[in-house]
Short mmCIF file of C-alpha atoms and ligand atoms in Angstrom, two decimals:
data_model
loop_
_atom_site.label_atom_id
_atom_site.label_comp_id
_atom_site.label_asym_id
_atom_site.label_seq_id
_atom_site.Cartn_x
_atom_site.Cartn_y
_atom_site.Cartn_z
CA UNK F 1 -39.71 230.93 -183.84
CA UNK F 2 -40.81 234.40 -184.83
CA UNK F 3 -43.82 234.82 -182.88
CA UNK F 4 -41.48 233.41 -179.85
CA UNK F 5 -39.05 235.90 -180.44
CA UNK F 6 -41.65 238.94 -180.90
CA UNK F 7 -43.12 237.82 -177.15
CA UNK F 8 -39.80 237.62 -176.16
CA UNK F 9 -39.03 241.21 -177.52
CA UNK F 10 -42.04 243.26 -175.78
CA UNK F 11 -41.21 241.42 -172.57
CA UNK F 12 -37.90 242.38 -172.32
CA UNK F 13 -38.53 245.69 -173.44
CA UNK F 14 -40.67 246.27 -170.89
CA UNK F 15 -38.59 244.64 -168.01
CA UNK F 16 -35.89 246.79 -169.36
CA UNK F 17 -37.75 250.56 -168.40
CA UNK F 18 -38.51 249.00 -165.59
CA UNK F 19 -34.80 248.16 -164.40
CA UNK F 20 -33.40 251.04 -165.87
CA UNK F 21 -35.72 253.25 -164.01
CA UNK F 22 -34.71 251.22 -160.76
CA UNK F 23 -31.24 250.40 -161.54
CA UNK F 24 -28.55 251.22 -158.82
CA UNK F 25 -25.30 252.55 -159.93
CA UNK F 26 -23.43 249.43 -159.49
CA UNK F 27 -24.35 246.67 -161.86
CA UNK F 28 -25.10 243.55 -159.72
CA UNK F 29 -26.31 240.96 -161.80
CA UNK F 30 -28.57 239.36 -158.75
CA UNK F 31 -29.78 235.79 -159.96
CA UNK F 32 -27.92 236.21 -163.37
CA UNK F 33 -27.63 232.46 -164.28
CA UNK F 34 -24.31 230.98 -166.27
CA UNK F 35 -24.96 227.73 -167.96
CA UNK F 36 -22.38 225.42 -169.38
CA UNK F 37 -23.42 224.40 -172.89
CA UNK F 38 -22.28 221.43 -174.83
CA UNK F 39 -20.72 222.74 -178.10
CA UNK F 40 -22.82 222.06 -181.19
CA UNK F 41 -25.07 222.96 -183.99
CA UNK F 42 -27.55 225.96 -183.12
CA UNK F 43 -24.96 227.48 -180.39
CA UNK F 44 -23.65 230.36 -182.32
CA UNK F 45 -27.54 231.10 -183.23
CA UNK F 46 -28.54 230.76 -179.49
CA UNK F 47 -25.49 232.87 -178.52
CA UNK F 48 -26.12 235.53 -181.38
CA UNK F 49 -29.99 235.66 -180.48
CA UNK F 50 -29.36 236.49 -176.59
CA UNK F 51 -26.74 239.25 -178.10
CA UNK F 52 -29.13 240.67 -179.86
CA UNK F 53 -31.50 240.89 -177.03
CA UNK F 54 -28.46 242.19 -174.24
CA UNK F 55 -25.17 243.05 -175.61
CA UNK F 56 -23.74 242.14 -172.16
CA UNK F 57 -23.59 238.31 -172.74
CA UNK F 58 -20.66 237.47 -171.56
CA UNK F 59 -19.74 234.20 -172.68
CA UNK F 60 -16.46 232.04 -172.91
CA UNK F 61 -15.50 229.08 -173.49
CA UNK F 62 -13.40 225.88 -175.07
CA UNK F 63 -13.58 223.63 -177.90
CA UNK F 64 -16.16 221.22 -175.74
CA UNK F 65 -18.01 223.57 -173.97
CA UNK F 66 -19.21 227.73 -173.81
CA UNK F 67 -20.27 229.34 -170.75
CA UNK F 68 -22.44 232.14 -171.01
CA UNK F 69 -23.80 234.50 -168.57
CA UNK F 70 -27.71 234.93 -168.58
CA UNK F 71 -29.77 238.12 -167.08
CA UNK F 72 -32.83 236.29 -165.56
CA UNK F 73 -35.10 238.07 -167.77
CA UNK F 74 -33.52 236.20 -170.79
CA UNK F 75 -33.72 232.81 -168.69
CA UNK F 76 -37.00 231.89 -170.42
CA UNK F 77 -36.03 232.46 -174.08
CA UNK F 78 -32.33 230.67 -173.63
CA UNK F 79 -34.20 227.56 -172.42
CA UNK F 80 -36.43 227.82 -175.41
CA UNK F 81 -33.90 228.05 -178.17
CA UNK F 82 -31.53 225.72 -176.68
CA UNK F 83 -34.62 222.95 -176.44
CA UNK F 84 -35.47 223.65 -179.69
CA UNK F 85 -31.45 223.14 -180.80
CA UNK F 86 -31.51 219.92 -178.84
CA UNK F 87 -28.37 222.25 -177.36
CA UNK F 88 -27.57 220.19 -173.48
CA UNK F 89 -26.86 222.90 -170.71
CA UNK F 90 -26.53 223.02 -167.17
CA UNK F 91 -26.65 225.73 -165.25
CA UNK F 92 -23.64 225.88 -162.96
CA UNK F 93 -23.95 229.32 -160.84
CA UNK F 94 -27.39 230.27 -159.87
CA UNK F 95 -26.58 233.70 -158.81
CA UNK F 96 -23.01 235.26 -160.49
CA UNK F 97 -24.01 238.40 -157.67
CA UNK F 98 -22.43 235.90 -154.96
CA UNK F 99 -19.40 235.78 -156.58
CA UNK F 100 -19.32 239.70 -157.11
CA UNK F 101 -20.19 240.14 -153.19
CA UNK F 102 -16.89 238.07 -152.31
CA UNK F 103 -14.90 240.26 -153.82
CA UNK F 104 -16.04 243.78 -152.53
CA UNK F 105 -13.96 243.80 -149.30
CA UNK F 106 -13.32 247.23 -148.46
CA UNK F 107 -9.56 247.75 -148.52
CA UNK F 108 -8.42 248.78 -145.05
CA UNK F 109 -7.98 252.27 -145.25
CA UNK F 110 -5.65 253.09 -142.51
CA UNK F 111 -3.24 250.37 -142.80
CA UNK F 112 -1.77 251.82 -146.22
CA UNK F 113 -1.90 248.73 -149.34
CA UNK F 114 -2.30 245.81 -148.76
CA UNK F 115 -3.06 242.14 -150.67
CA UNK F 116 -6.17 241.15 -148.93
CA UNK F 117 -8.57 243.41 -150.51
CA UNK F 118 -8.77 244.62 -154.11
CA UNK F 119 -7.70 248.40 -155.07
CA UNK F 120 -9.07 251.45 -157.39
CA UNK F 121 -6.77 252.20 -160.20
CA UNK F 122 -5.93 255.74 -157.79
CA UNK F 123 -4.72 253.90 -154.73
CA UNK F 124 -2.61 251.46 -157.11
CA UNK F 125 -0.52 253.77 -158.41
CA UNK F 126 -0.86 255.46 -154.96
CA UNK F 127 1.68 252.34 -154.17
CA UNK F 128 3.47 252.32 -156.61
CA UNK F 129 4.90 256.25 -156.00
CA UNK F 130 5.08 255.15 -152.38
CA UNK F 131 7.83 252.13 -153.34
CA UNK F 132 9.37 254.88 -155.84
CA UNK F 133 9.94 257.15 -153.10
CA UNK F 134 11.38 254.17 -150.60
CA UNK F 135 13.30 253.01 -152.74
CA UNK F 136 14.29 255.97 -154.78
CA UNK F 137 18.10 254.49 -155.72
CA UNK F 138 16.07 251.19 -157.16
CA UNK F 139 12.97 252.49 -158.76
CA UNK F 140 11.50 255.53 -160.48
CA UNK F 141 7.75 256.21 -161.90
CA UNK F 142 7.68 255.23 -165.37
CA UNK F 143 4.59 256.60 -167.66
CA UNK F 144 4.03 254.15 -170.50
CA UNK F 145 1.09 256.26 -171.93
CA UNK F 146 -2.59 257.71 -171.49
CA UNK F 147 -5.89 257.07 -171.45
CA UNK F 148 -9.00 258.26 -173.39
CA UNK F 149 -10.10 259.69 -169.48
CA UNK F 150 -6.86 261.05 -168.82
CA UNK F 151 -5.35 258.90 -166.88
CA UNK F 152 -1.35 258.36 -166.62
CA UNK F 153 -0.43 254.54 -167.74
CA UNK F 154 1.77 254.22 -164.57
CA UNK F 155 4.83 251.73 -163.38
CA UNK F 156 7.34 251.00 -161.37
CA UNK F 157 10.92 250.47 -163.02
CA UNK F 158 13.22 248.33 -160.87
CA UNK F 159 16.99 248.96 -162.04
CA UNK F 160 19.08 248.44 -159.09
CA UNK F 161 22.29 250.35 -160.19
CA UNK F 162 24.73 247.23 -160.32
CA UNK F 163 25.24 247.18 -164.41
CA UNK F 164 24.10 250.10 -166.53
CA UNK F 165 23.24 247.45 -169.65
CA UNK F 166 20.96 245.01 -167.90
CA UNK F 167 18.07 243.06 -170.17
CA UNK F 168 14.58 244.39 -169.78
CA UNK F 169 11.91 242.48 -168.57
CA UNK F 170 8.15 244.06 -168.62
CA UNK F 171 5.45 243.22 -167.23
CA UNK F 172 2.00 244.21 -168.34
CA UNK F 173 -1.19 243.37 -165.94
CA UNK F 174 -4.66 244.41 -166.38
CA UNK F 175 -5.56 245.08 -170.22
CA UNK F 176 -8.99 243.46 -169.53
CA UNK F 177 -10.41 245.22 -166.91
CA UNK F 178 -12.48 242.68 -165.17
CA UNK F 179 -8.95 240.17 -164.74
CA UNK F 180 -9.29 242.13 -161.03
CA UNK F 181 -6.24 239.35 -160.10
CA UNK F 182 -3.65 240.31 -162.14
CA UNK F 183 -2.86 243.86 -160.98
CA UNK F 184 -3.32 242.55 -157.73
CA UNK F 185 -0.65 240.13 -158.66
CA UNK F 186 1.41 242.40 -160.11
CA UNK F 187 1.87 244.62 -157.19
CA UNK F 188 2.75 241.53 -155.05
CA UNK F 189 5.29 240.71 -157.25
CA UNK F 190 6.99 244.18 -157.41
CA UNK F 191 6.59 243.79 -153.48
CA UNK F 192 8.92 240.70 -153.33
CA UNK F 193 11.01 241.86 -155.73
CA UNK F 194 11.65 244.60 -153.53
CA UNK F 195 11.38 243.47 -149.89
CA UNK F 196 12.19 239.44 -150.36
CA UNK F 197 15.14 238.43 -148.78
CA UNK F 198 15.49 235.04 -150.33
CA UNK F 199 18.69 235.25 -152.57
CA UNK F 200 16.95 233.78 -155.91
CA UNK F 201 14.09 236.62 -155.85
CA UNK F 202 17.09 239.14 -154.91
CA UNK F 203 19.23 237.62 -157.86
CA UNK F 204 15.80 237.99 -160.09
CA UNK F 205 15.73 241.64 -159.26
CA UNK F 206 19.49 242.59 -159.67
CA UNK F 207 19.60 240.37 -163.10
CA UNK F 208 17.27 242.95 -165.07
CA UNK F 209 16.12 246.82 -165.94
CA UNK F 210 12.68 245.97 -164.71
CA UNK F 211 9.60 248.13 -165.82
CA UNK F 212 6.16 247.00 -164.54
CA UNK F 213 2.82 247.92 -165.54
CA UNK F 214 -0.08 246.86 -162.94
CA UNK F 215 -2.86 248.65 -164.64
CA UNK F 216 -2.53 249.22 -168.52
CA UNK F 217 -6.41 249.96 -168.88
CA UNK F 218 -6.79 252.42 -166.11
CA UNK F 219 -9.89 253.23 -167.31
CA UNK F 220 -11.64 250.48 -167.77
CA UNK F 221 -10.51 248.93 -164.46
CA UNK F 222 -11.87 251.49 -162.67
CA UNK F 223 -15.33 250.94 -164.47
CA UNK F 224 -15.31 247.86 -163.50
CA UNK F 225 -14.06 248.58 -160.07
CA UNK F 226 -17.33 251.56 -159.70
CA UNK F 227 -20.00 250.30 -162.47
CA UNK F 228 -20.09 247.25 -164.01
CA UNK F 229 -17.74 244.36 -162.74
CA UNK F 230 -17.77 242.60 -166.12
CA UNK F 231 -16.18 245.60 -167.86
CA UNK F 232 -13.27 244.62 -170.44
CA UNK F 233 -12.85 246.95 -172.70
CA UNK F 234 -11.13 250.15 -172.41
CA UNK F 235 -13.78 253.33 -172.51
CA UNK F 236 -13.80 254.95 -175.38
CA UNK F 237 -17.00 256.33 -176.70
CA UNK F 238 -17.67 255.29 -180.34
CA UNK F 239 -19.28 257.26 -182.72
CA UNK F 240 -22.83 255.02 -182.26
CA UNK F 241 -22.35 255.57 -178.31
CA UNK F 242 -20.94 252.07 -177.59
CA UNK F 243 -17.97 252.34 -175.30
CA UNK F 244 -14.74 251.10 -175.52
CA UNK F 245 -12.83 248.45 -177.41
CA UNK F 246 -11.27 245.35 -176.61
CA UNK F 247 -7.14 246.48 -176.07
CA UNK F 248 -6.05 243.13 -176.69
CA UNK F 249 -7.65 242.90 -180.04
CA UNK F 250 -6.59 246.36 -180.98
CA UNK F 251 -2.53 246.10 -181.93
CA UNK F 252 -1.07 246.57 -185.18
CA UNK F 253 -0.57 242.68 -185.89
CA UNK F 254 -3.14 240.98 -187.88
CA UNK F 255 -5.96 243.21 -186.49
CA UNK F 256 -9.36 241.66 -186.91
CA UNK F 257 -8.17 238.34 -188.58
CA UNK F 258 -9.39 235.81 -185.81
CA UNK F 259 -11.39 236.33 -182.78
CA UNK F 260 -12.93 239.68 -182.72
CA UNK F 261 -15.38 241.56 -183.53
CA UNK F 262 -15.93 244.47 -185.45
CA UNK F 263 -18.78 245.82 -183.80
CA UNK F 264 -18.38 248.60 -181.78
CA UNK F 265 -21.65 247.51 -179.32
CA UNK F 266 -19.46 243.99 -178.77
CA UNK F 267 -19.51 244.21 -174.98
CA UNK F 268 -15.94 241.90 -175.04
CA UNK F 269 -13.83 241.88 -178.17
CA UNK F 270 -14.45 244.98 -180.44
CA UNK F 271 -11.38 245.34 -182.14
CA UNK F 272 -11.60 249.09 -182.29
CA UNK F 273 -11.80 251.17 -185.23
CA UNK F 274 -8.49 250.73 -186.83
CA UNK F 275 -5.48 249.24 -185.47
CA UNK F 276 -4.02 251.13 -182.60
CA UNK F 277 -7.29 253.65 -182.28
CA UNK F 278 -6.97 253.14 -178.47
CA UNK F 279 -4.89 255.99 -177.09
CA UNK F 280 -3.75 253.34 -174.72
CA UNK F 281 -2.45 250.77 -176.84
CA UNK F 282 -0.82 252.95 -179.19
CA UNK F 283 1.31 254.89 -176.52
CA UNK F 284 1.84 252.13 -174.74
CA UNK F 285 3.56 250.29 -177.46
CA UNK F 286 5.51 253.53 -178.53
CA UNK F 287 6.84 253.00 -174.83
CA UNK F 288 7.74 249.44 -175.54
CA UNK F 289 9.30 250.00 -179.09
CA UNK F 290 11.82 252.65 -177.37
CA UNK F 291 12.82 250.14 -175.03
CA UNK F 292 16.26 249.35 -175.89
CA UNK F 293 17.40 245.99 -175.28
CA UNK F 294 14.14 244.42 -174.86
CA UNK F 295 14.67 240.56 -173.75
CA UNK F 296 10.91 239.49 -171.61
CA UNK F 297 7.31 240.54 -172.35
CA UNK F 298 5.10 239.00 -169.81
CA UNK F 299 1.33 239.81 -169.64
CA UNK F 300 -1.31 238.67 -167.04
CA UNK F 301 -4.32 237.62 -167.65
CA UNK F 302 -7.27 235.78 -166.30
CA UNK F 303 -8.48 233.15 -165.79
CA UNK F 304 -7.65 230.01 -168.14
CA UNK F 305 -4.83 229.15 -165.86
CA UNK F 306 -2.61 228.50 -169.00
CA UNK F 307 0.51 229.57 -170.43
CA UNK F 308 0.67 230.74 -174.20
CA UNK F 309 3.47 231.70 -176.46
CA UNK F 310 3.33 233.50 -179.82
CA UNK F 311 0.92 233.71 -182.22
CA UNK F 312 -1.83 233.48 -180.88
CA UNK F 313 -3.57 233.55 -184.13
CA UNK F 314 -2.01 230.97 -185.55
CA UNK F 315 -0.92 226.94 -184.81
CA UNK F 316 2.58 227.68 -186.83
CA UNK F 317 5.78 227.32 -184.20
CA UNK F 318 8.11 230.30 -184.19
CA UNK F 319 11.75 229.93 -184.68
CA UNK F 320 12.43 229.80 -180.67
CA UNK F 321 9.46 227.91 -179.49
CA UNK F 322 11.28 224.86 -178.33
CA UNK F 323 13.15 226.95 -175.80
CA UNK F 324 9.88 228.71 -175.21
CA UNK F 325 8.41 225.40 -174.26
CA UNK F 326 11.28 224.79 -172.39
CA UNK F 327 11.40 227.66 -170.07
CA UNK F 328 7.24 227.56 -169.34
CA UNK F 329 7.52 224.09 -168.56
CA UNK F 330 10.37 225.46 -165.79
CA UNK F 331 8.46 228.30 -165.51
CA UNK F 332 5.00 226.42 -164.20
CA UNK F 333 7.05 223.60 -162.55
CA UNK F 334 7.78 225.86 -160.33
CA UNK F 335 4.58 227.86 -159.93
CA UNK F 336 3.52 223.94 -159.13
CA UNK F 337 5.77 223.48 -156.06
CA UNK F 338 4.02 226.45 -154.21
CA UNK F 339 0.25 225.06 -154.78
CA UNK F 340 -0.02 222.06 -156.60
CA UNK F 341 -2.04 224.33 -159.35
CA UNK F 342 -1.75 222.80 -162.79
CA UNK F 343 -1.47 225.34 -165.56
CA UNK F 344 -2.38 224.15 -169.56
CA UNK F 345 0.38 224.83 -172.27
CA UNK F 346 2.92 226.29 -172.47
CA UNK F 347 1.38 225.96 -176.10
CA UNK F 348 -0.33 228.60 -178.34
CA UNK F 349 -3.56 229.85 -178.14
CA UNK F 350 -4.76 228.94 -181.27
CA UNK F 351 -4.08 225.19 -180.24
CA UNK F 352 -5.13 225.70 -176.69
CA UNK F 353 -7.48 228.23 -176.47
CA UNK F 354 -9.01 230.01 -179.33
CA UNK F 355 -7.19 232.18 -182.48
CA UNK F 356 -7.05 235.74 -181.39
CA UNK F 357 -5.62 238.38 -183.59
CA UNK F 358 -4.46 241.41 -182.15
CA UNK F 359 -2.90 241.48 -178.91
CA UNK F 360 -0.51 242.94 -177.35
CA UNK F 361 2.04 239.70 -177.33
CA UNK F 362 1.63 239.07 -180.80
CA UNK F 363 2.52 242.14 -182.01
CA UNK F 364 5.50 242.70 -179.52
CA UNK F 365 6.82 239.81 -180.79
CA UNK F 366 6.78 240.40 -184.52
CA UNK F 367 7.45 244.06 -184.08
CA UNK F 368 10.22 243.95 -181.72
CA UNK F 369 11.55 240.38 -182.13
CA UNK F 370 11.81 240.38 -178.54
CA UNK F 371 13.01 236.56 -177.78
CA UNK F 372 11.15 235.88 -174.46
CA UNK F 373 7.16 236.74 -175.20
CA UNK F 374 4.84 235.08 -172.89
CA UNK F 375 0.67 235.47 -171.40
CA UNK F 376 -0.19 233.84 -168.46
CA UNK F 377 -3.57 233.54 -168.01
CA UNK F 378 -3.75 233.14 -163.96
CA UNK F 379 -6.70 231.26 -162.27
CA UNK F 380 -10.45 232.16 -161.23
CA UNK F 381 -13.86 230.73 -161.36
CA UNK F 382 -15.56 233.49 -164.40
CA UNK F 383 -12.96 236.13 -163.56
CA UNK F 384 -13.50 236.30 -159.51
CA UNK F 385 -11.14 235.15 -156.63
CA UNK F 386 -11.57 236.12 -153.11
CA UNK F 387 -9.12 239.09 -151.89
CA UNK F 388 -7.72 236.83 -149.38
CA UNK F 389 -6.12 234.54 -151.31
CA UNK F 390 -4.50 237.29 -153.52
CA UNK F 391 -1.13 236.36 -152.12
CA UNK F 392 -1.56 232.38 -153.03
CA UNK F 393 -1.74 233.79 -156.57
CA UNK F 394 1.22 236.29 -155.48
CA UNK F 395 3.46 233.31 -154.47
CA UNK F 396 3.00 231.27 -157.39
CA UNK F 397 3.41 234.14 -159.99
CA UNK F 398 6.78 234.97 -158.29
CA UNK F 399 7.83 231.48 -158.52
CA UNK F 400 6.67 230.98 -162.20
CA UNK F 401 8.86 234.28 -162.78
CA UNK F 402 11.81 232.83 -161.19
CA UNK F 403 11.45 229.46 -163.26
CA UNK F 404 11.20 231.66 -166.20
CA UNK F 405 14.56 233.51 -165.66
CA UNK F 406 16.00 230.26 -164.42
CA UNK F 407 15.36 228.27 -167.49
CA UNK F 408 16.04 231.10 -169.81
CA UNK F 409 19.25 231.89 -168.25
CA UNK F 410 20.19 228.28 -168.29
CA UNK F 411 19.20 228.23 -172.22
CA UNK F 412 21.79 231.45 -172.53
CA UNK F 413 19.25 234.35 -173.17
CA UNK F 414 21.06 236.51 -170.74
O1 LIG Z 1 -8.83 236.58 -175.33
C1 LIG Z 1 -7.82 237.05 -174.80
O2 LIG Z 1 -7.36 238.15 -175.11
C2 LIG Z 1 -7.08 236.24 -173.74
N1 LIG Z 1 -7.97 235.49 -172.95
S1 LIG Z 1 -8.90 236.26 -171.86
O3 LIG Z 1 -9.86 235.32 -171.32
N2 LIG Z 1 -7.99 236.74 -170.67
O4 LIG Z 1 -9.51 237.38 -172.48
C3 LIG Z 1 -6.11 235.31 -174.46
C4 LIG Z 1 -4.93 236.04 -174.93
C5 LIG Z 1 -4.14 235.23 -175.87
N3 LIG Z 1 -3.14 236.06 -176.40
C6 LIG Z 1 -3.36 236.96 -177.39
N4 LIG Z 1 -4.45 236.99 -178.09
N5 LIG Z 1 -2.39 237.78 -177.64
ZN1 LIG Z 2 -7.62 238.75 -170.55
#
């Protein structure tokens, strides 16, 4: 095993000077390989080995099986440690670049936004002050914070001006960078809201004080939108020169206890250096906390297609979670009806997914006791979906958001 791992060493080294001397300035992972590996004795080795070797593994996966991207340099050595583990894989895409190529539609410049290509954080919020100034008696800019770069944490508040008291509902999109879908989805969905004229999505918009984040890590979107499509993080340099940490692993609630990582080099779930040491996620969650009358937290992710409710660290039920269940079982009925997509859960993540301490629901909903908490975790195949079938994703969202209100209304939360 040693002398296998010394060989394995100089050769990468060397392929290494010779890519970095080459490399382009987008990442493009031509012939990276992901495998599918039955779970089992020796994975966490093999996966901790090919870390060592490239902190970029990406890997994810469930209680049966872990995916895990492979550079094609590191092909050789995975097969050899997984033969000797008597670990089964399979290698299901043969080059993830394919994927990546789908995606990089230019958006049409001319024709202002639009939801068949995917946007730079700029020409997002771009939008979003466009709706704010044609609709200036429904919506305003809202900042909910900063970023280490400097950008503005931008939304769009909805608050037609029928009832001064009406619940809040937010909506936060794009806290992993690479989940390109969800601000997508989140900027189709402040489009119906506005423009729809069926009388339910109208209803849905008059109903709350609406404040809508597409992009809450600006930052590392656009890293992943110029440099490396993987990105999750936010970008934050740490003092060993890593960047970034994972921002939904870095909130005040039971920071570090399950599911990250506490390495700053962790390309996907450094927790950061102390709770809240992303500018991001501690402004951001000053925003929320001075949110008065606080009733929905929804945030977007992809792409497990599931729905989770509080904690996600933990299998214990909180006090609501029947009507939780309740209302995501409305909620994805009616996401059904527009696709026939199946979504997991409504359930936890620990019993679902995987415990993961730290995020941003978690600690919304012990913090603020807001009643309504949820994460959808929208589809994909390894974070990718083609720009022109944003607005499939669109359609179903809004219709899981009007199932949501529906049930909850129904249920008496407003
Ligand atoms: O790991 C995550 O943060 C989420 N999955 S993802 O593949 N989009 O990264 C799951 C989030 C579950 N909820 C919380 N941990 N709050
Ligand atoms: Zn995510």
């Amino acid at each position: 095993m040693e002398s296998l791992l010394v060989k394995f060493s100089l050769l990468y080294l060397f392929i290494q000077c010779v890519h970095t001397a080459t490399v382009s300035k987008y990442k493009s992972y031509k012939d990276f390989k992901i495998y599918s590996i039955q779970n089992g004795n020796g994975l966490q080795r093999l996966i901790d080995t090919m870390k060592e070797f490239d902190e970029s593994v990406f890997y994810s996966g469930n209680r049966n099986t872990t995916q895990i991207l492979i550079s094609p340099d590191l092909v050789p050595m995975f097969e050899e440690i997984a033969a000797e583990a008597k670990l089964e894989t399979k290698l299901v895409v043969d080059d993830y670049s394919g994927l990546i190529e789908i995606e990089r539609v230019l958006p049409p410049r001319k024709s202002g936004f639009s939801w068949n290509a995917y946007y730079d954080v700029n020409d997002i919020y771009r939008y979003l002050s466009n709706m704010s100034q044609q609709y200036p008696t429904w919506t305003e800019l809202v900042v909910a914070g900063k970023s280490y770069e400097g950008r503005q944490i931008l939304g769009l508040r909805i608050n037609t001006p029928t009832d001064p008291d009406k619940p809040v509902m937010f909506i936060e999109s794009g806290i992993h960078a690479r989940e390109w879908i969800t601000p997508a989805t989140t900027t189709y969905f402040i489009n119906q809201l506005l423009t729809s004229s069926d009388p339910d999505i109208i209803a849905m918009r008059e109903k709350f004080d609406w404040h809508i984040f597409p992009t809450v890590n600006p930052d590392g979107y656009h890293h992943s939108y110029k440099y490396d499509r993987m990105w999750r993080k936010t970008r934050s340099k740490s003092e060993n020169g890593c960047y970034g940490a994972d921002p939904n692993r870095n909130w005040d609630y039971n920071w570090l206890k399950h599911g990250a990582s506490n390495r700053p080099c962790d390309y996907q779930t450094y927790g950061g250096a102390k709770p809240f040491s992303e500018v991001e996620t501690r402004t951001l969650s000053e925003y929320i906390a001075g949110l008065e009358n606080l009733t929905g937290y929804i945030a977007f992710h992809s792409d497990a297609q599931m729905l989770l409710v509080p904690y996600s660290d933990s299998v214990e039920h909180i006090d609501n979670y029947d009507d939780l269940i309740q209302i995501g079982k409305t909620s994805l009925e009616y996401g059904y009806k527009v696709n026939k997509e199946k979504y997991d859960g409504p359930a936890t993540a620990a019993e679902i997914l995987y415990k993961a301490s730290g995020g941003s629901m978690d600690w919304v909903r012990y913090s603020q006791g807001t009643p309504l908490v949820y994460t959808y975790e929208l589809r994909g195949v390894y974070f990718h979906w083609p720009p022109w079938r944003i607005s499939e994703q669109g359609d179903e969202v809004t219709q899981m958001m009007l199932g949501l209100v529906t049930e909850a209304q129904n249920l008496g939360y407003f």
